[in-house]
């Protein structure tokens, strides 16, 4: 068996750490060729010494120079590459077979696209890249001959429930939902934990802090996706992600709140069968699945104690308290550059909330106001996508500045 060479983009983050944990369990199958992160030198240094990659990419120049000095002192032969362009360079590098795309937000777009164009096996955690560039991204996967496997736990679950032959025909299939109907899929049930504020009354949501928003009851994740989970924008982005990955119209994706986070999503077929994928809420399961597919790899995740779990609850989401879900569905239906604009507004609003410049409920208000001014435009080229992103960022910054409160 040939050893697969893996680049982990976003290696210092939550998904990056889980990925390296799974890879370290299979040294005979995988070799870490490149690690990449924004600026966390101490963690990246530790990872370089443990995994001995050929390349380490650091986007921040000062942090990169520091890492290079530290690695030289430690006698490491890892070459440090600095700057944004190096992310795309390693993603498309000849010495890389598999790319874990785990950078958070729009910052991961260029490198994820580069991996797609270069025909890599892409393990996609960076949902924002796909949401922004949708059809363009899927076309790059198809034209580049890449294999796109979702790591987001819900989409990985859907991938598993659709069966390999159906899925293989699905990503980027131009015949759209017709292809899925041909497979007998009636709809997808996208599960949501409901986040830390599932039972918090609307009034109390006005006062919640970044610390409360980041304390997710089921998953340990980076701060941006934790806030997205608290507003349910994460599920909104995932709705758009599911439509793109599985060629479904938004009307065929239903969001279901499932507080235990044991069922990771379901697929319903025309005969009434509903297939679900279950497991402990630990990202090492979808990561190991995406790495090994079509084979199965040990992930280090404990067996599910289904008797201990005792019950699985399902309920409808509350759109009144979580308007982000409605805003994302509208962007999914509008298509074109609307998802890119939605994602950009959300990134700006979430960053402002984390910096205490915006209240929790204002995240959705900012997005709603900007999206009401967004004129539907096609997203046929990367330039269209980047223009929509830049426009929405400017508009959202102005909305945030106009509120300019200081909170908690
Ligand atoms: P995180 O904040 O823990 O880590 C983010 C990583 O991206 C870090 O390595 C950081 O250095 C890197 N990064 C940030 N800005 C960068 C930039 N400008 N240039 C280069 N690198 C940059 O985030 P996370 O929770 O690991 O999430 C990563 C992605 O995976 C997100 O898109 C998220 O939506 C998705 N995801 C995460 C989880 C989870 O459980 N954490 C689950 C599903 C999907
Ligand atoms: Mg998810």
Short mmCIF file of C-alpha atoms and ligand atoms in Angstrom, two decimals:
data_model
loop_
_atom_site.label_atom_id
_atom_site.label_comp_id
_atom_site.label_asym_id
_atom_site.label_seq_id
_atom_site.Cartn_x
_atom_site.Cartn_y
_atom_site.Cartn_z
CA UNK A 1 0.00 0.00 0.00
CA UNK A 2 1.33 3.40 -1.01
CA UNK A 3 1.65 5.92 1.83
CA UNK A 4 -0.67 8.89 1.29
CA UNK A 5 0.90 12.31 1.74
CA UNK A 6 -1.33 14.70 3.66
CA UNK A 7 -1.40 18.50 3.98
CA UNK A 8 -3.31 19.74 7.03
CA UNK A 9 -4.38 23.35 6.47
CA UNK A 10 -5.49 24.89 9.77
CA UNK A 11 -3.47 22.33 11.74
CA UNK A 12 -3.46 24.37 14.97
CA UNK A 13 -7.26 24.54 15.19
CA UNK A 14 -9.79 22.16 16.63
CA UNK A 15 -10.24 20.14 13.41
CA UNK A 16 -6.49 20.27 12.75
CA UNK A 17 -5.73 18.73 16.15
CA UNK A 18 -8.31 15.97 15.69
CA UNK A 19 -6.91 15.25 12.22
CA UNK A 20 -3.35 14.87 13.49
CA UNK A 21 -4.64 12.61 16.26
CA UNK A 22 -6.25 10.27 13.68
CA UNK A 23 -3.24 10.41 11.33
CA UNK A 24 -0.86 9.48 14.15
CA UNK A 25 -2.83 6.25 14.64
CA UNK A 26 -2.00 5.15 11.06
CA UNK A 27 1.67 5.93 10.38
CA UNK A 28 1.88 3.09 7.84
CA UNK A 29 -0.87 4.69 5.71
CA UNK A 30 -0.28 8.42 6.04
CA UNK A 31 2.60 10.79 6.14
CA UNK A 32 2.13 14.46 7.08
CA UNK A 33 3.78 16.45 4.29
CA UNK A 34 2.60 19.95 5.15
CA UNK A 35 1.11 21.78 8.10
CA UNK A 36 -0.36 25.27 7.84
CA UNK A 37 -1.73 27.83 10.26
CA UNK A 38 -2.15 31.54 10.74
CA UNK A 39 0.17 32.44 13.61
CA UNK A 40 0.19 30.00 16.53
CA UNK A 41 3.94 29.40 16.60
CA UNK A 42 4.22 27.33 19.75
CA UNK A 43 1.60 24.82 18.66
CA UNK A 44 2.89 24.63 15.13
CA UNK A 45 6.42 24.08 16.41
CA UNK A 46 5.23 21.23 18.61
CA UNK A 47 3.38 19.71 15.63
CA UNK A 48 6.41 20.05 13.34
CA UNK A 49 8.63 18.25 15.81
CA UNK A 50 6.09 15.46 16.30
CA UNK A 51 5.06 14.93 12.64
CA UNK A 52 8.20 16.09 10.79
CA UNK A 53 6.44 17.57 7.74
CA UNK A 54 8.42 18.65 4.69
CA UNK A 55 6.72 22.10 4.82
CA UNK A 56 5.16 24.33 7.45
CA UNK A 57 3.16 27.31 6.19
CA UNK A 58 2.62 30.35 8.40
CA UNK A 59 0.49 33.18 7.04
CA UNK A 60 1.69 35.81 9.48
CA UNK A 61 5.22 36.93 8.49
CA UNK A 62 6.59 37.65 11.98
CA UNK A 63 5.24 34.35 13.31
CA UNK A 64 6.75 32.56 10.31
CA UNK A 65 10.18 34.02 10.92
CA UNK A 66 9.98 33.02 14.57
CA UNK A 67 8.96 29.46 13.70
CA UNK A 68 11.84 29.15 11.24
CA UNK A 69 14.31 30.24 13.99
CA UNK A 70 12.84 27.86 16.57
CA UNK A 71 12.87 24.91 14.16
CA UNK A 72 16.45 25.57 13.10
CA UNK A 73 17.50 25.66 16.75
CA UNK A 74 15.73 22.33 17.32
CA UNK A 75 17.54 20.76 14.35
CA UNK A 76 14.33 20.24 12.38
CA UNK A 77 14.53 19.92 8.59
CA UNK A 78 11.00 21.29 8.02
CA UNK A 79 11.03 24.17 5.56
CA UNK A 80 8.96 27.19 6.67
CA UNK A 81 6.95 28.95 3.93
CA UNK A 82 5.45 32.35 4.69
CA UNK A 83 2.34 34.12 3.42
CA UNK A 84 -1.09 33.42 2.01
CA UNK A 85 0.06 32.23 -1.41
CA UNK A 86 2.00 29.39 0.23
CA UNK A 87 -1.32 27.92 1.45
CA UNK A 88 -2.46 27.41 -2.14
CA UNK A 89 1.00 26.26 -3.19
CA UNK A 90 1.08 23.39 -0.70
CA UNK A 91 -2.59 22.54 -1.38
CA UNK A 92 -1.71 21.98 -5.04
CA UNK A 93 1.80 20.56 -4.46
CA UNK A 94 2.95 17.45 -6.35
CA UNK A 95 4.07 15.87 -3.10
CA UNK A 96 0.56 16.11 -1.60
CA UNK A 97 -2.22 13.56 -2.21
CA UNK A 98 -4.76 14.54 0.46
CA UNK A 99 -5.68 18.02 1.68
CA UNK A 100 -7.50 18.57 4.96
CA UNK A 101 -9.16 21.96 4.41
CA UNK A 102 -9.64 23.13 8.01
CA UNK A 103 -8.92 26.84 7.88
CA UNK A 104 -11.83 28.82 9.28
CA UNK A 105 -13.82 31.21 7.08
CA UNK A 106 -13.18 32.92 3.76
CA UNK A 107 -9.44 32.74 4.50
CA UNK A 108 -9.61 29.10 3.35
CA UNK A 109 -11.21 29.78 -0.04
CA UNK A 110 -8.12 30.12 -2.23
CA UNK A 111 -6.35 27.04 -0.85
CA UNK A 112 -9.50 24.87 -0.94
CA UNK A 113 -10.05 25.87 -4.57
CA UNK A 114 -6.40 25.23 -5.37
CA UNK A 115 -6.71 21.69 -3.97
CA UNK A 116 -9.85 21.13 -6.07
CA UNK A 117 -8.22 22.35 -9.28
CA UNK A 118 -5.14 20.22 -8.61
CA UNK A 119 -7.30 17.08 -8.36
CA UNK A 120 -6.52 16.26 -4.74
CA UNK A 121 -8.60 14.26 -2.34
CA UNK A 122 -10.14 17.11 -0.33
CA UNK A 123 -11.46 16.53 3.16
CA UNK A 124 -13.67 19.57 3.52
CA UNK A 125 -14.19 21.10 6.96
CA UNK A 126 -13.94 24.69 5.70
CA UNK A 127 -17.64 24.96 4.82
CA UNK A 128 -17.39 28.74 4.29
CA UNK A 129 -15.25 28.19 1.16
CA UNK A 130 -17.92 25.99 -0.41
CA UNK A 131 -20.80 28.25 0.69
CA UNK A 132 -19.10 31.29 -0.84
CA UNK A 133 -18.15 29.84 -4.19
CA UNK A 134 -20.75 27.04 -4.53
CA UNK A 135 -21.12 26.04 -8.19
CA UNK A 136 -17.65 27.34 -8.97
CA UNK A 137 -16.13 25.12 -6.31
CA UNK A 138 -18.05 22.06 -7.50
CA UNK A 139 -16.96 22.77 -11.09
CA UNK A 140 -13.33 23.00 -9.94
CA UNK A 141 -13.71 19.62 -8.21
CA UNK A 142 -15.15 18.07 -11.36
CA UNK A 143 -12.76 19.64 -13.81
CA UNK A 144 -9.72 19.05 -11.61
CA UNK A 145 -10.73 15.42 -11.07
CA UNK A 146 -10.67 15.93 -7.30
CA UNK A 147 -12.47 13.75 -4.75
CA UNK A 148 -14.46 15.87 -2.31
CA UNK A 149 -15.41 14.25 0.97
CA UNK A 150 -17.32 16.23 3.58
CA UNK A 151 -15.89 16.33 7.10
CA UNK A 152 -18.68 18.41 8.60
CA UNK A 153 -20.31 15.73 10.74
CA UNK A 154 -23.80 16.18 9.26
CA UNK A 155 -22.64 16.07 5.66
CA UNK A 156 -20.34 13.19 6.36
CA UNK A 157 -23.36 11.39 7.85
CA UNK A 158 -25.46 12.16 4.75
CA UNK A 159 -22.59 10.95 2.53
CA UNK A 160 -22.57 7.68 4.51
CA UNK A 161 -26.37 7.29 4.31
CA UNK A 162 -26.49 7.84 0.56
CA UNK A 163 -24.27 4.89 -0.24
CA UNK A 164 -21.02 5.12 -2.12
CA UNK A 165 -22.33 4.51 -5.65
CA UNK A 166 -24.91 7.25 -5.34
CA UNK A 167 -22.52 9.68 -3.75
CA UNK A 168 -19.80 9.11 -6.29
CA UNK A 169 -22.22 10.25 -9.00
CA UNK A 170 -23.49 13.12 -6.94
CA UNK A 171 -20.87 15.75 -6.15
CA UNK A 172 -21.19 18.41 -8.79
CA UNK A 173 -23.59 16.34 -10.85
CA UNK A 174 -24.97 18.82 -13.35
CA UNK A 175 -28.28 17.08 -13.69
CA UNK A 176 -29.01 18.47 -10.23
CA UNK A 177 -31.62 17.01 -7.97
CA UNK A 178 -32.84 14.83 -10.82
CA UNK A 179 -29.83 12.62 -10.18
CA UNK A 180 -30.83 12.25 -6.57
CA UNK A 181 -34.43 11.58 -7.39
CA UNK A 182 -33.07 8.88 -9.65
CA UNK A 183 -31.45 7.44 -6.53
CA UNK A 184 -34.79 7.62 -4.76
CA UNK A 185 -33.85 10.30 -2.26
CA UNK A 186 -36.87 12.22 -1.04
CA UNK A 187 -35.20 14.60 1.39
CA UNK A 188 -32.38 15.12 3.80
CA UNK A 189 -32.91 15.71 7.52
CA UNK A 190 -30.08 17.91 8.76
CA UNK A 191 -29.74 17.62 12.52
CA UNK A 192 -28.76 20.54 14.78
CA UNK A 193 -27.82 20.34 18.46
CA UNK A 194 -29.56 23.67 18.99
CA UNK A 195 -26.42 25.14 20.56
CA UNK A 196 -25.96 26.54 24.08
CA UNK A 197 -29.09 28.74 23.91
CA UNK A 198 -31.61 26.13 22.80
CA UNK A 199 -33.83 26.87 25.83
CA UNK A 200 -32.79 30.49 26.47
CA UNK A 201 -35.74 32.93 26.21
CA UNK A 202 -35.47 35.72 23.64
CA UNK A 203 -35.17 38.43 26.33
CA UNK A 204 -32.18 36.70 27.95
CA UNK A 205 -30.46 36.32 24.55
CA UNK A 206 -29.91 40.11 24.52
CA UNK A 207 -27.40 39.80 27.32
CA UNK A 208 -25.37 36.71 26.43
CA UNK A 209 -21.57 37.01 26.31
CA UNK A 210 -18.99 35.53 23.92
CA UNK A 211 -17.93 33.16 26.73
CA UNK A 212 -21.48 31.80 27.05
CA UNK A 213 -21.87 31.55 23.27
CA UNK A 214 -18.61 29.59 22.97
CA UNK A 215 -19.53 27.06 25.69
CA UNK A 216 -21.15 24.48 23.41
CA UNK A 217 -22.93 21.68 25.26
CA UNK A 218 -21.82 18.85 22.93
CA UNK A 219 -18.85 19.84 20.77
CA UNK A 220 -15.52 21.55 21.49
CA UNK A 221 -14.81 23.80 18.51
CA UNK A 222 -13.12 27.01 17.38
CA UNK A 223 -14.69 30.30 18.51
CA UNK A 224 -16.21 31.34 15.17
CA UNK A 225 -18.09 28.08 14.56
CA UNK A 226 -19.12 28.05 18.24
CA UNK A 227 -20.86 31.42 17.82
CA UNK A 228 -22.37 30.19 14.54
CA UNK A 229 -23.76 27.20 16.44
CA UNK A 230 -25.25 29.52 19.06
CA UNK A 231 -27.04 31.69 16.44
CA UNK A 232 -27.87 28.61 14.30
CA UNK A 233 -26.08 30.29 11.39
CA UNK A 234 -23.88 27.20 11.42
CA UNK A 235 -26.94 25.17 10.46
CA UNK A 236 -27.83 27.80 7.87
CA UNK A 237 -24.39 27.51 6.28
CA UNK A 238 -24.74 23.72 6.46
CA UNK A 239 -28.09 23.88 4.67
CA UNK A 240 -26.34 25.67 1.78
CA UNK A 241 -23.44 23.21 2.02
CA UNK A 242 -25.82 20.23 1.76
CA UNK A 243 -27.60 21.66 -1.31
CA UNK A 244 -24.24 22.07 -3.07
CA UNK A 245 -22.67 18.76 -2.08
CA UNK A 246 -25.68 16.61 -2.83
CA UNK A 247 -27.28 18.65 -5.65
CA UNK A 248 -30.49 19.27 -3.70
CA UNK A 249 -32.87 22.23 -3.79
CA UNK A 250 -33.24 23.93 -0.36
CA UNK A 251 -36.82 22.69 -0.12
CA UNK A 252 -35.48 19.11 0.13
CA UNK A 253 -33.36 19.86 3.20
CA UNK A 254 -35.17 20.03 6.54
CA UNK A 255 -33.43 21.18 9.72
CA UNK A 256 -34.30 19.16 12.83
CA UNK A 257 -33.10 20.02 16.33
CA UNK A 258 -31.65 16.98 18.10
CA UNK A 259 -30.09 18.08 21.40
CA UNK A 260 -28.16 14.85 22.12
CA UNK A 261 -26.06 15.14 18.91
CA UNK A 262 -25.95 11.37 18.44
CA UNK A 263 -27.81 11.17 15.13
CA UNK A 264 -25.59 13.24 12.83
CA UNK A 265 -28.18 13.51 10.01
CA UNK A 266 -30.62 11.36 8.04
CA UNK A 267 -31.64 10.63 4.46
CA UNK A 268 -35.21 9.74 3.57
CA UNK A 269 -35.96 7.70 0.46
CA UNK A 270 -39.13 7.62 -1.65
CA UNK A 271 -40.15 4.27 -0.16
CA UNK A 272 -40.30 5.87 3.31
CA UNK A 273 -36.98 4.43 4.55
CA UNK A 274 -34.99 6.84 6.67
CA UNK A 275 -31.28 6.07 7.09
CA UNK A 276 -29.33 7.73 9.88
CA UNK A 277 -25.69 7.76 10.94
CA UNK A 278 -25.12 7.68 14.70
CA UNK A 279 -22.05 8.10 16.85
CA UNK A 280 -20.50 9.96 19.74
CA UNK A 281 -20.08 13.67 19.03
CA UNK A 282 -16.36 13.51 18.24
CA UNK A 283 -15.01 14.90 14.97
CA UNK A 284 -12.44 12.13 14.73
CA UNK A 285 -15.22 9.86 13.38
CA UNK A 286 -16.02 11.93 10.25
CA UNK A 287 -12.32 12.76 9.84
CA UNK A 288 -11.32 9.07 9.89
CA UNK A 289 -14.19 8.24 7.55
CA UNK A 290 -13.18 10.95 5.07
CA UNK A 291 -9.54 9.87 5.22
CA UNK A 292 -10.17 6.18 4.79
CA UNK A 293 -13.23 6.09 2.50
CA UNK A 294 -14.18 3.65 1.07
CA UNK A 295 -12.29 1.79 3.78
CA UNK A 296 -12.88 2.20 7.52
CA UNK A 297 -10.14 3.37 9.86
CA UNK A 298 -9.90 3.28 13.65
CA UNK A 299 -10.35 6.81 14.99
CA UNK A 300 -9.83 6.50 18.73
CA UNK A 301 -13.52 7.34 19.33
CA UNK A 302 -15.17 5.28 22.06
CA UNK A 303 -18.12 2.99 21.36
CA UNK A 304 -21.49 4.68 21.52
CA UNK A 305 -23.29 3.80 24.74
CA UNK A 306 -26.78 3.73 23.24
CA UNK A 307 -28.35 2.35 26.42
CA UNK A 308 -26.68 5.08 28.48
CA UNK A 309 -27.94 7.69 26.01
CA UNK A 310 -31.42 6.23 26.65
CA UNK A 311 -33.34 8.69 24.50
CA UNK A 312 -33.06 10.65 21.29
CA UNK A 313 -35.21 13.79 21.00
CA UNK A 314 -36.15 15.67 17.85
CA UNK A 315 -37.95 19.00 17.51
CA UNK A 316 -38.51 21.81 15.03
CA UNK A 317 -36.12 24.79 15.19
CA UNK A 318 -37.46 28.10 16.56
CA UNK A 319 -37.04 30.57 13.71
CA UNK A 320 -38.26 33.47 15.91
CA UNK A 321 -35.35 33.20 18.29
CA UNK A 322 -32.87 32.06 15.64
CA UNK A 323 -33.54 34.19 12.54
CA UNK A 324 -30.15 33.27 11.01
CA UNK A 325 -31.67 30.02 9.84
CA UNK A 326 -34.32 31.94 7.87
CA UNK A 327 -31.71 34.32 6.44
CA UNK A 328 -29.54 31.43 5.27
CA UNK A 329 -32.47 29.65 3.67
CA UNK A 330 -33.34 32.84 1.77
CA UNK A 331 -29.74 33.08 0.53
CA UNK A 332 -29.81 29.41 -0.50
CA UNK A 333 -32.96 30.05 -2.50
CA UNK A 334 -31.63 33.26 -4.07
CA UNK A 335 -28.42 31.45 -5.10
CA UNK A 336 -25.79 33.29 -7.16
CA UNK A 337 -23.65 35.53 -4.98
CA UNK A 338 -26.16 35.68 -2.10
CA UNK A 339 -24.49 32.91 -0.05
CA UNK A 340 -21.10 34.65 -0.43
CA UNK A 341 -22.61 37.92 0.81
CA UNK A 342 -24.37 36.15 3.68
CA UNK A 343 -21.17 34.44 4.74
CA UNK A 344 -19.19 37.69 4.65
CA UNK A 345 -21.75 39.61 6.76
CA UNK A 346 -21.76 36.75 9.22
CA UNK A 347 -17.96 36.70 9.52
CA UNK A 348 -17.91 40.45 10.21
CA UNK A 349 -20.78 40.31 12.70
CA UNK A 350 -19.38 37.31 14.58
CA UNK A 351 -15.92 38.91 14.84
CA UNK A 352 -17.57 42.09 16.21
CA UNK A 353 -19.56 40.04 18.74
CA UNK A 354 -16.40 38.22 19.87
CA UNK A 355 -14.72 41.63 20.32
CA UNK A 356 -17.76 42.86 22.30
CA UNK A 357 -18.62 45.50 19.72
CA UNK A 358 -21.97 43.90 18.91
CA UNK A 359 -24.66 42.23 21.01
CA UNK A 360 -25.62 38.64 20.30
CA UNK A 361 -29.04 39.42 18.76
CA UNK A 362 -27.48 42.14 16.62
CA UNK A 363 -25.54 39.50 14.66
CA UNK A 364 -28.74 38.50 12.85
CA UNK A 365 -29.91 42.14 12.64
CA UNK A 366 -26.73 43.20 10.84
CA UNK A 367 -26.98 40.29 8.41
CA UNK A 368 -30.66 40.93 7.75
CA UNK A 369 -30.15 44.64 7.04
CA UNK A 370 -27.25 44.05 4.67
CA UNK A 371 -28.91 41.15 2.87
CA UNK A 372 -32.05 43.28 2.34
CA UNK A 373 -29.84 45.62 0.27
CA UNK A 374 -28.07 42.82 -1.60
CA UNK A 375 -28.90 42.73 -5.29
CA UNK A 376 -28.98 39.23 -6.69
CA UNK A 377 -25.97 38.76 -8.90
CA UNK A 378 -24.51 35.67 -10.53
CA UNK A 379 -21.43 34.02 -9.03
CA UNK A 380 -20.04 32.75 -12.31
CA UNK A 381 -16.43 33.69 -11.67
CA UNK A 382 -14.15 33.96 -8.66
CA UNK A 383 -14.17 37.69 -9.20
CA UNK A 384 -17.98 37.79 -8.77
CA UNK A 385 -17.60 35.88 -5.50
CA UNK A 386 -14.86 38.12 -4.16
CA UNK A 387 -16.80 41.25 -5.14
CA UNK A 388 -19.90 40.07 -3.28
CA UNK A 389 -17.72 39.18 -0.30
CA UNK A 390 -16.00 42.60 -0.26
CA UNK A 391 -19.29 44.49 -0.71
CA UNK A 392 -20.98 42.62 2.14
CA UNK A 393 -17.98 43.09 4.44
CA UNK A 394 -18.02 46.85 3.86
CA UNK A 395 -21.76 47.07 4.42
CA UNK A 396 -21.65 44.93 7.53
CA UNK A 397 -18.73 46.94 8.98
CA UNK A 398 -20.80 50.09 8.50
CA UNK A 399 -23.77 48.48 10.26
CA UNK A 400 -21.56 47.42 13.16
CA UNK A 401 -19.99 50.89 13.41
CA UNK A 402 -23.46 52.49 13.43
CA UNK A 403 -24.34 50.45 16.53
CA UNK A 404 -20.93 50.75 18.18
CA UNK A 405 -22.04 49.52 21.57
CA UNK A 406 -19.72 48.04 24.17
CA UNK A 407 -21.07 44.92 25.76
CA UNK A 408 -20.57 42.75 28.79
P1 LIG B 1 -10.29 26.91 14.83
O1 LIG B 1 -10.53 28.36 15.06
O2 LIG B 1 -10.10 26.01 15.99
O3 LIG B 1 -9.01 26.74 13.87
C1 LIG B 1 -8.87 27.51 12.72
C2 LIG B 1 -7.57 27.18 12.00
O4 LIG B 1 -7.49 28.04 10.85
C3 LIG B 1 -6.32 27.46 12.83
O5 LIG B 1 -5.34 26.50 12.53
C4 LIG B 1 -5.86 28.82 12.32
O6 LIG B 1 -4.45 29.01 12.40
C5 LIG B 1 -6.28 28.76 10.88
N1 LIG B 1 -6.52 30.11 10.34
C6 LIG B 1 -7.36 31.05 10.83
N2 LIG B 1 -7.30 32.17 10.06
C7 LIG B 1 -6.40 31.90 9.08
C8 LIG B 1 -5.89 32.64 7.99
N3 LIG B 1 -6.27 33.92 7.76
N4 LIG B 1 -4.98 32.05 7.19
C9 LIG B 1 -4.57 30.79 7.43
N5 LIG B 1 -5.01 30.04 8.44
C10 LIG B 1 -5.91 30.59 9.26
O7 LIG B 1 -11.50 26.41 13.92
P2 LIG B 1 -12.11 24.93 13.82
O8 LIG B 1 -13.17 24.76 14.83
O9 LIG B 1 -11.02 23.93 13.72
O10 LIG B 1 -12.86 25.04 12.41
C11 LIG B 1 -12.17 24.98 11.18
C12 LIG B 1 -13.18 24.83 10.04
O11 LIG B 1 -13.84 23.57 10.21
C13 LIG B 1 -14.27 25.89 10.03
O12 LIG B 1 -14.62 26.17 8.71
C14 LIG B 1 -15.43 25.20 10.72
O13 LIG B 1 -16.69 25.68 10.30
C15 LIG B 1 -15.24 23.77 10.28
N6 LIG B 1 -15.82 22.77 11.18
C16 LIG B 1 -15.36 22.65 12.45
C17 LIG B 1 -15.92 21.72 13.31
C18 LIG B 1 -15.40 21.53 14.72
O14 LIG B 1 -15.88 20.64 15.41
N7 LIG B 1 -14.45 22.32 15.19
C19 LIG B 1 -16.96 20.90 12.85
C20 LIG B 1 -17.39 21.03 11.54
C21 LIG B 1 -16.82 21.97 10.71
MG1 LIG B 2 -21.59 20.47 11.42
#
